């Protein structure tokens, strides 16, 4: 193509982006939430096997190589532990191999942390902010909250906490997911991810904002686990028009538990023959020093703009998508 | 052939699925922010023409298919095969009826067309969008009847029958759109 120097977004889309940024900065300024910046190049990575990072080449003079930040979470938690109070950040995040209608390997995140909030209070604030941001673009519709378990019961008539792999497998078959290659040795969470992303997610947020909360403890990531029968992760996600927009946690504060989860992720990496990752010891130290009780959330701004403005591909919201970078 | 991993999947990639060569026509990633990524692909089976949808766990791979498109000259057909020649190497290939499909209606000796081969065996033939062919038989035309828009059938030298305006006569050359099988115009000799 000869005109591939041109932007993938229209000038109108660029103006819409600027408007979203101005609006969210006004909101946080009004709330007394401090805007911060943290490094995009990081000496440590994230061991989660599902989040592949880009790394820089080592320099010619033996300089170290760095991870490109996949989310600003660890650095922001270090600020919180150092006494920053409530903070927000708009930054680029990078994830290798993520490309598609709703994925670009480099994307813009809005991430913020609220000391003293739990995930319920943070869902309230996400709701308020998303409605304000939607203001100039579209009517946001109504809001609903539904637990992870109820999602599966309502849409698939299956209990995700009690079902075993063979039940999830046969559920996928009756749902017409079709043949999936590479799942012969898949664990339960992989099947849950398949059903959630292929069979449930497309129905979520059809009439407004749908918050899904209380995820399986095995999918806690960096959220606290609330003991109970079954124990659940105090984690939530926001969906509009079947698109995942935000992921939030009532944040894990326990350094030892955090370290154990890192080690478990590293073990999964070894089992899946993925390259090892340098663990963020400074995050562990910050947790040992004391992370205030808080909730935090990351919201994908490109996708938010996409659903607000009725576009169908993430590239329409980016000045230059990856193919034209 | 090389193997292609899910992160190399893209439209137009030719791969083997269920022992048949397929071409990817739609590729999308389905991935929760925290969790397993999947790649959903729509594939056209290049033998049957059918479209299938498949989901691959991220990291899976598919063997490539040795599929090539080449411009070749149509030579002739016997009762069983249509023969094509590569204009530079003079290499010849024989395509069976399944590969030629309904394109045989537009194949004229010496004409160029695109032949798709899989492991050097022809699996599809595509004639140009427009071909020029001689009319071998049609009812006599009516002089001066150009304005009325009437039509009649005409048999072409390849055996195809197309609908033409009443003023067109036997032995005239006409241009035909092979995608629709419709008459486009007269070719001035």
XYZ file of C-alpha atoms in Angstrom:
514
model
C 0.000 0.000 0.000
C 1.372 3.377 -0.970
C -0.512 5.487 1.566
C 0.526 3.477 4.613
C 2.172 6.553 6.114
C -1.312 7.865 6.924
C -2.896 7.592 10.393
C -5.262 4.701 11.083
C -7.517 7.007 13.127
C -9.498 9.874 11.669
C -8.834 13.411 12.881
C -12.224 13.194 14.593
C -11.039 10.123 16.529
C -7.907 11.995 17.628
C -10.059 14.851 18.934
C -12.291 12.353 20.754
C -9.217 10.873 22.416
C -8.057 14.304 23.561
C -11.521 14.976 24.950
C -11.514 11.690 26.926
C -8.095 12.514 28.397
C -9.129 16.055 29.366
C -12.345 14.761 30.928
C -10.697 12.073 33.036
C -7.988 14.486 34.241
C -10.707 16.928 35.299
C -12.447 14.166 37.194
C -9.376 13.037 39.110
C -8.272 16.604 39.841
C -11.715 17.197 41.354
C -11.340 14.056 43.490
C -7.856 14.978 44.721
C -6.264 11.962 43.035
C -2.652 12.664 42.067
C -1.461 12.023 38.527
C 1.835 10.101 38.446
C 4.244 8.623 35.921
C 6.210 5.414 36.432
C 8.873 3.749 34.260
C 7.923 2.062 30.997
C 11.263 0.230 31.082
C 11.493 -2.073 34.050
C 14.290 -4.259 35.407
C 11.734 -6.839 36.581
C 8.841 -8.487 34.771
C 5.528 -10.095 35.530
C 5.625 -13.893 35.823
C 1.955 -14.469 34.802
C 2.322 -16.940 31.897
C -0.598 -15.318 30.049
C 1.048 -11.886 29.940
C 4.039 -12.014 27.576
C 6.333 -8.985 27.784
C 8.570 -7.365 25.216
C 12.196 -7.032 26.268
C 14.878 -4.692 24.977
C 18.096 -6.005 23.437
C 21.137 -5.878 25.730
C 23.304 -2.881 24.761
C 26.659 -3.245 22.998
C 28.517 -2.299 26.177
C 26.898 -4.999 28.238
C 24.017 -2.790 29.377
C 21.195 -4.750 30.907
C 18.032 -5.479 28.952
C 14.687 -4.236 30.252
C 11.090 -5.363 30.211
C 8.594 -3.039 28.588
C 5.920 -2.460 31.160
C 2.847 -4.717 30.720
C 0.958 -2.671 33.329
C 2.107 0.035 35.772
C 0.723 -1.903 38.722
C 3.937 -2.843 40.562
C 5.488 0.633 40.371
C 2.226 2.292 41.439
C 1.960 -0.034 44.441
C 5.478 0.991 45.449
C 4.313 4.620 45.380
C 1.302 3.716 47.512
C 3.538 1.912 50.023
C 5.732 5.039 50.112
C 2.709 7.105 51.149
C 1.509 8.671 47.887
C -2.179 8.514 48.758
C -4.683 8.075 45.897
C -2.966 8.095 42.481
C -3.811 7.661 38.823
C -1.791 7.245 35.662
C -2.417 7.225 31.925
C 0.330 5.256 30.217
C 1.227 2.899 27.428
C 1.374 -0.799 28.232
C 2.947 -3.403 25.985
C 2.045 -7.044 25.475
C 3.788 -9.210 22.964
C 1.667 -11.074 20.428
C -1.602 -9.364 21.294
C -3.081 -8.246 18.025
C -6.637 -8.366 16.739
C -9.866 -6.443 16.540
C -9.618 -5.431 20.210
C -5.870 -5.846 20.776
C -2.829 -3.847 19.764
C 0.576 -4.869 21.170
C 0.914 -1.328 22.539
C -2.168 0.180 24.167
C -3.205 2.949 26.544
C -4.236 2.176 30.116
C -5.862 4.359 32.707
C -4.930 2.866 36.064
C -5.830 4.181 39.484
C -5.642 3.238 43.169
C -7.852 4.255 46.059
C -6.526 3.685 49.590
C -9.368 2.775 51.933
C -11.630 1.501 49.128
C -12.667 -2.094 48.644
C -13.645 -3.460 45.224
C -17.313 -2.545 45.771
C -16.502 1.123 46.339
C -14.136 1.081 43.387
C -16.865 -0.383 41.139
C -19.021 2.564 42.216
C -16.309 4.984 41.162
C -15.635 3.209 37.839
C -19.366 3.487 37.165
C -19.390 7.226 37.907
C -16.286 7.946 35.838
C -17.338 5.836 32.828
C -20.706 7.626 32.811
C -18.974 11.003 32.866
C -16.620 9.972 30.080
C -19.508 8.613 28.012
C -21.278 11.958 28.411
C -20.394 13.571 25.121
C -20.535 10.350 23.096
C -23.417 8.064 23.946
C -25.935 7.167 26.563
C -24.217 4.687 28.877
C -27.395 2.691 29.606
C -28.046 0.979 32.911
C -25.562 -0.679 35.244
C -25.709 -4.219 36.522
C -23.520 -6.333 38.764
C -23.388 -10.059 38.421
C -21.085 -12.576 40.090
C -18.822 -14.819 38.028
C -20.773 -17.799 39.319
C -24.155 -16.328 38.368
C -22.836 -15.550 34.852
C -22.111 -19.222 34.272
C -25.377 -20.327 35.854
C -27.425 -17.819 33.906
C -25.857 -18.223 30.465
C -24.558 -21.802 30.546
C -26.525 -23.472 33.370
C -23.349 -24.716 34.967
C -21.669 -23.968 38.305
C -18.093 -22.881 37.543
C -16.955 -23.675 41.074
C -18.323 -27.217 41.172
C -17.963 -28.330 37.549
C -14.936 -30.418 36.641
C -12.977 -30.329 33.377
C -15.116 -32.981 31.669
C -18.322 -31.049 32.466
C -16.808 -27.813 31.143
C -15.662 -29.647 28.034
C -19.113 -31.038 27.305
C -20.626 -27.613 28.014
C -18.318 -26.108 25.353
C -19.492 -28.786 22.948
C -23.199 -28.124 23.535
C -22.528 -24.380 23.212
C -21.141 -24.987 19.721
C -17.684 -23.596 20.383
C -16.495 -26.085 17.775
C -13.160 -27.739 17.620
C -10.441 -26.162 19.737
C -6.874 -27.251 19.095
C -4.405 -27.571 21.949
C -6.740 -28.252 24.867
C -6.082 -31.961 25.402
C -4.130 -31.308 28.617
C -5.795 -28.016 29.492
C -6.520 -27.233 33.132
C -9.837 -26.081 34.522
C -9.034 -22.374 34.293
C -8.295 -22.679 30.570
C -11.745 -24.208 30.013
C -13.342 -21.516 32.182
C -11.500 -18.856 30.128
C -12.720 -20.476 26.910
C -16.363 -20.517 28.048
C -16.166 -17.028 29.539
C -14.572 -15.425 26.474
C -16.487 -17.327 23.767
C -19.925 -18.025 25.267
C -20.613 -15.528 28.077
C -18.673 -12.352 27.341
C -20.485 -11.597 24.039
C -23.729 -11.210 26.093
C -22.270 -8.899 28.754
C -22.915 -5.155 28.749
C -25.480 -5.278 25.969
C -27.649 -2.723 27.741
C -25.063 -0.710 29.591
C -22.305 -1.414 32.063
C -21.949 -4.974 33.344
C -19.619 -5.565 36.271
C -18.635 -9.176 36.911
C -17.252 -9.819 40.411
C -15.982 -12.583 42.710
C -13.752 -14.597 40.375
C -12.465 -18.105 41.141
C -9.592 -18.010 43.645
C -7.401 -19.651 40.991
C -7.860 -16.493 38.863
C -7.096 -14.028 41.654
C -3.990 -12.564 39.936
C -3.153 -9.760 42.413
C -6.487 -9.652 44.252
C -7.259 -10.693 47.806
C -8.977 -14.003 48.301
C -12.030 -13.894 50.563
C -12.328 -17.108 52.556
C -15.637 -18.926 52.210
C -17.259 -21.869 50.517
C -15.951 -21.552 47.883
C -13.280 -18.909 48.481
C -13.423 -16.166 45.831
C -11.045 -13.554 44.491
C -12.114 -9.971 45.259
C -11.695 -9.031 41.644
C -14.051 -7.433 39.117
C -14.236 -6.707 35.428
C -16.306 -4.244 33.429
C -17.921 -5.132 30.085
C -19.776 -2.955 27.587
C -21.074 -4.322 24.274
C -19.433 -7.668 25.034
C -16.004 -6.049 25.255
C -13.801 -6.306 28.331
C -12.887 -2.765 29.416
C -11.525 -2.855 32.947
C -10.103 -5.186 35.552
C -9.948 -4.259 39.218
C -8.806 -5.782 42.493
C -9.254 -5.359 46.176
C -5.491 -5.460 46.362
C -3.476 -8.201 47.968
C -1.321 -6.711 50.770
C 0.400 -9.819 52.083
C 4.030 -9.931 50.890
C 4.446 -13.619 51.609
C 1.260 -14.550 49.732
C 2.356 -12.338 46.822
C 5.713 -14.068 46.692
C 4.067 -17.496 46.766
C 1.848 -16.500 43.794
C 4.920 -15.315 41.883
C 6.634 -18.630 42.581
C 3.547 -20.544 41.426
C 3.506 -18.506 38.201
C 7.186 -19.252 37.638
C 6.493 -22.959 38.133
C 3.711 -22.793 35.518
C 6.130 -21.039 33.173
C 8.637 -23.838 33.614
C 5.938 -26.444 33.016
C 4.864 -24.664 29.812
C 8.497 -24.220 28.720
C 8.226 -20.430 28.740
C 11.246 -18.261 29.401
C 11.808 -17.365 33.084
C 11.071 -13.846 34.319
C 13.057 -11.680 36.741
C 10.781 -11.249 39.791
C 10.093 -7.783 41.151
C 11.809 -8.010 44.529
C 11.199 -4.298 45.074
C 7.455 -4.857 44.961
C 7.832 -7.574 47.597
C 9.891 -5.190 49.760
C 7.235 -2.501 49.365
C 4.534 -4.953 50.459
C 6.684 -5.916 53.448
C 7.027 -2.229 54.328
C 3.248 -1.984 54.089
C 0.827 -1.371 51.246
C -2.193 0.546 52.546
C -5.489 -1.327 52.225
C -6.674 -0.248 48.790
C -8.450 -1.150 45.577
C -7.073 -0.525 42.106
C -8.297 -0.835 38.544
C -6.928 -0.686 35.005
C -9.167 0.534 32.198
C -8.326 0.226 28.499
C -8.787 3.695 27.009
C -8.548 2.582 23.357
C -11.376 0.115 23.832
C -13.414 2.590 25.867
C -13.197 5.057 22.999
C -14.061 2.269 20.573
C -17.309 1.370 22.366
C -18.253 5.012 23.013
C -17.840 6.019 19.386
C -19.224 2.874 17.764
C -16.063 1.841 15.978
C -15.354 -1.787 15.228
C -11.552 -2.069 15.252
C -9.040 -0.811 17.804
C -6.892 0.659 15.024
C -9.645 3.229 14.412
C -8.826 4.744 17.811
C -5.027 4.799 17.390
C -3.090 7.464 15.505
C -0.945 4.647 14.132
C -1.784 1.027 14.873
C 0.988 -1.550 15.105
C 0.990 -2.304 11.340
C 1.792 1.353 10.636
C 4.073 2.007 13.585
C 6.899 -26.742 4.750
C 7.319 -24.572 7.808
C 4.970 -24.614 10.774
C 3.089 -21.451 11.610
C 2.298 -20.535 15.222
C -0.873 -18.668 16.200
C 1.007 -15.349 16.382
C 1.932 -15.754 12.690
C -1.654 -16.407 11.562
C -2.918 -13.808 9.092
C -5.326 -13.493 6.210
C -4.144 -15.339 3.116
C -1.844 -17.731 5.002
C -2.076 -21.227 3.461
C -2.069 -24.063 5.979
C -3.002 -27.732 6.234
C -6.162 -28.518 8.217
C -7.625 -32.057 8.268
C -5.224 -33.025 5.462
C -6.564 -30.368 3.085
C -4.912 -27.094 2.080
C -6.815 -24.099 3.459
C -6.486 -20.348 3.187
C -7.116 -18.103 6.208
C -9.845 -15.566 5.491
C -10.415 -14.108 8.974
C -8.147 -14.168 12.022
C -9.014 -12.752 15.418
C -7.648 -12.957 18.900
C -9.884 -13.652 21.870
C -8.062 -12.965 25.093
C -9.176 -12.048 28.568
C -6.920 -9.422 30.200
C -5.908 -12.088 32.712
C -6.112 -15.549 31.229
C -5.705 -17.860 28.299
C -5.510 -16.374 24.780
C -7.238 -18.051 21.843
C -6.993 -17.373 18.137
C -10.179 -17.834 16.115
C -9.739 -18.453 12.434
C -12.060 -18.792 9.484
C -10.501 -20.990 6.823
C -11.527 -21.686 3.244
C -10.823 -25.250 2.215
C -9.097 -24.808 -1.154
C -10.295 -28.201 -2.421
C -13.974 -28.102 -1.433
C -14.392 -24.325 -1.181
C -16.153 -24.761 2.172
C -15.472 -22.352 5.025
C -14.762 -23.755 8.487
C -14.182 -21.967 11.784
C -11.534 -23.157 14.215
C -10.213 -22.009 17.583
C -6.583 -22.473 18.578
C -5.077 -22.089 21.996
C -2.366 -19.493 21.731
C 0.992 -21.105 20.954
C -0.458 -23.922 18.838
C 0.806 -24.243 15.280
C -0.300 -25.514 11.890
C 1.803 -26.936 9.070
C 2.049 -24.683 6.048
C 0.522 -25.845 2.759
C 2.655 -25.813 -0.388
C 0.125 -23.790 -2.344
C 1.143 -21.530 -5.232
C -0.630 -19.348 -7.741
C 0.922 -19.036 -11.204
C -0.136 -17.451 -14.491
C -0.259 -20.214 -17.077
C -1.359 -20.640 -20.662
C -4.265 -22.950 -21.395
C -3.283 -25.477 -24.076
C -6.088 -27.993 -24.724
C -8.231 -30.588 -23.107
C -8.683 -34.279 -23.724
C -11.671 -36.169 -22.381
C -10.266 -36.151 -18.857
C -7.855 -33.268 -18.233
C -7.263 -29.643 -19.082
C -3.592 -28.926 -19.803
C -1.797 -25.726 -18.835
C 1.753 -24.554 -19.531
C 4.018 -22.274 -17.578
C 5.051 -19.612 -20.144
C 8.663 -19.393 -18.997
C 9.605 -22.922 -17.935
C 7.266 -24.618 -20.483
C 6.400 -26.971 -17.670
C 2.940 -28.495 -18.127
C 0.303 -29.459 -15.587
C -2.961 -31.366 -16.016
C -6.028 -30.188 -14.108
C -9.015 -32.455 -13.554
C -12.672 -31.423 -13.699
C -12.810 -30.783 -9.958
C -9.980 -28.259 -10.186
C -11.334 -26.533 -13.286
C -14.907 -26.415 -12.006
C -17.242 -24.250 -14.062
C -14.319 -22.162 -15.355
C -14.081 -24.512 -18.354
C -16.836 -22.458 -19.970
C -14.413 -19.567 -20.433
C -11.203 -21.433 -21.275
C -9.949 -20.699 -24.769
C -6.767 -22.220 -26.117
C -3.726 -19.915 -25.803
C -5.441 -17.711 -23.180
C -3.698 -17.009 -19.885
C -5.275 -17.826 -16.536
C -4.274 -18.311 -12.927
C -3.651 -21.889 -11.831
C -3.432 -22.711 -8.120
C -1.321 -25.752 -7.334
C -0.925 -27.716 -4.124
C 2.183 -29.907 -4.025
C 2.428 -29.132 -7.766
C -1.027 -30.579 -8.414
C -3.600 -28.105 -9.806
C -6.500 -27.562 -7.395
C -8.116 -24.450 -8.862
C -8.208 -22.479 -12.108
C -9.270 -18.854 -12.364
C -9.895 -17.258 -15.737
C -9.447 -13.481 -16.077
C -12.460 -11.386 -15.013
C -13.073 -10.502 -18.664
C -12.570 -12.778 -21.673
C -13.112 -12.173 -25.378
C -14.819 -15.011 -27.223
C -16.307 -15.631 -30.691
C -19.983 -16.404 -31.146
C -20.446 -19.704 -32.980
C -24.212 -19.685 -33.066
C -27.063 -17.270 -32.469
C -30.365 -16.408 -34.152
C -30.049 -13.843 -36.951
C -30.120 -10.292 -35.667
C -32.633 -7.660 -36.675
C -31.127 -4.621 -38.383
C -31.573 -1.367 -36.510
C -32.882 -3.112 -33.415
C -30.268 -1.569 -31.113
C -32.609 0.553 -29.041
C -35.178 -1.881 -27.811
C -33.052 -3.774 -25.319
C -34.232 -7.214 -26.428
C -31.981 -10.187 -25.705
C -31.377 -13.679 -27.080
C -29.075 -16.613 -26.276
C -25.723 -16.999 -28.066
C -23.358 -19.986 -28.002
C -19.649 -19.141 -27.708
C -16.647 -21.001 -29.097
C -15.992 -22.515 -25.650
C -19.523 -23.918 -25.480
C -20.764 -21.365 -22.970
C -24.183 -19.812 -23.622
C -24.631 -16.126 -22.756
C -27.478 -13.677 -23.259
C -26.677 -11.000 -25.812
C -28.545 -8.054 -27.424
C -30.565 -8.848 -30.541
C -28.186 -7.013 -32.914
C -25.221 -9.301 -32.161
C -24.474 -11.804 -34.917
C -22.722 -15.141 -35.391
C -18.919 -14.866 -35.746
C -18.754 -11.611 -33.824
C -16.288 -11.319 -30.918
C -17.819 -10.276 -27.608
C -16.454 -9.463 -24.166
C -17.908 -11.433 -21.213
C -17.599 -10.944 -17.445
C -16.650 -14.430 -16.194
C -17.731 -13.662 -12.633
C -21.344 -13.108 -13.638
C -21.421 -14.789 -17.049
C -22.840 -11.590 -18.517
C -22.282 -9.944 -21.886
C -20.254 -6.731 -21.522
C -19.867 -5.485 -25.102
C -18.810 -6.021 -28.656
C -15.121 -6.288 -29.454
C -14.251 -4.185 -32.485
C -12.170 -6.172 -34.939
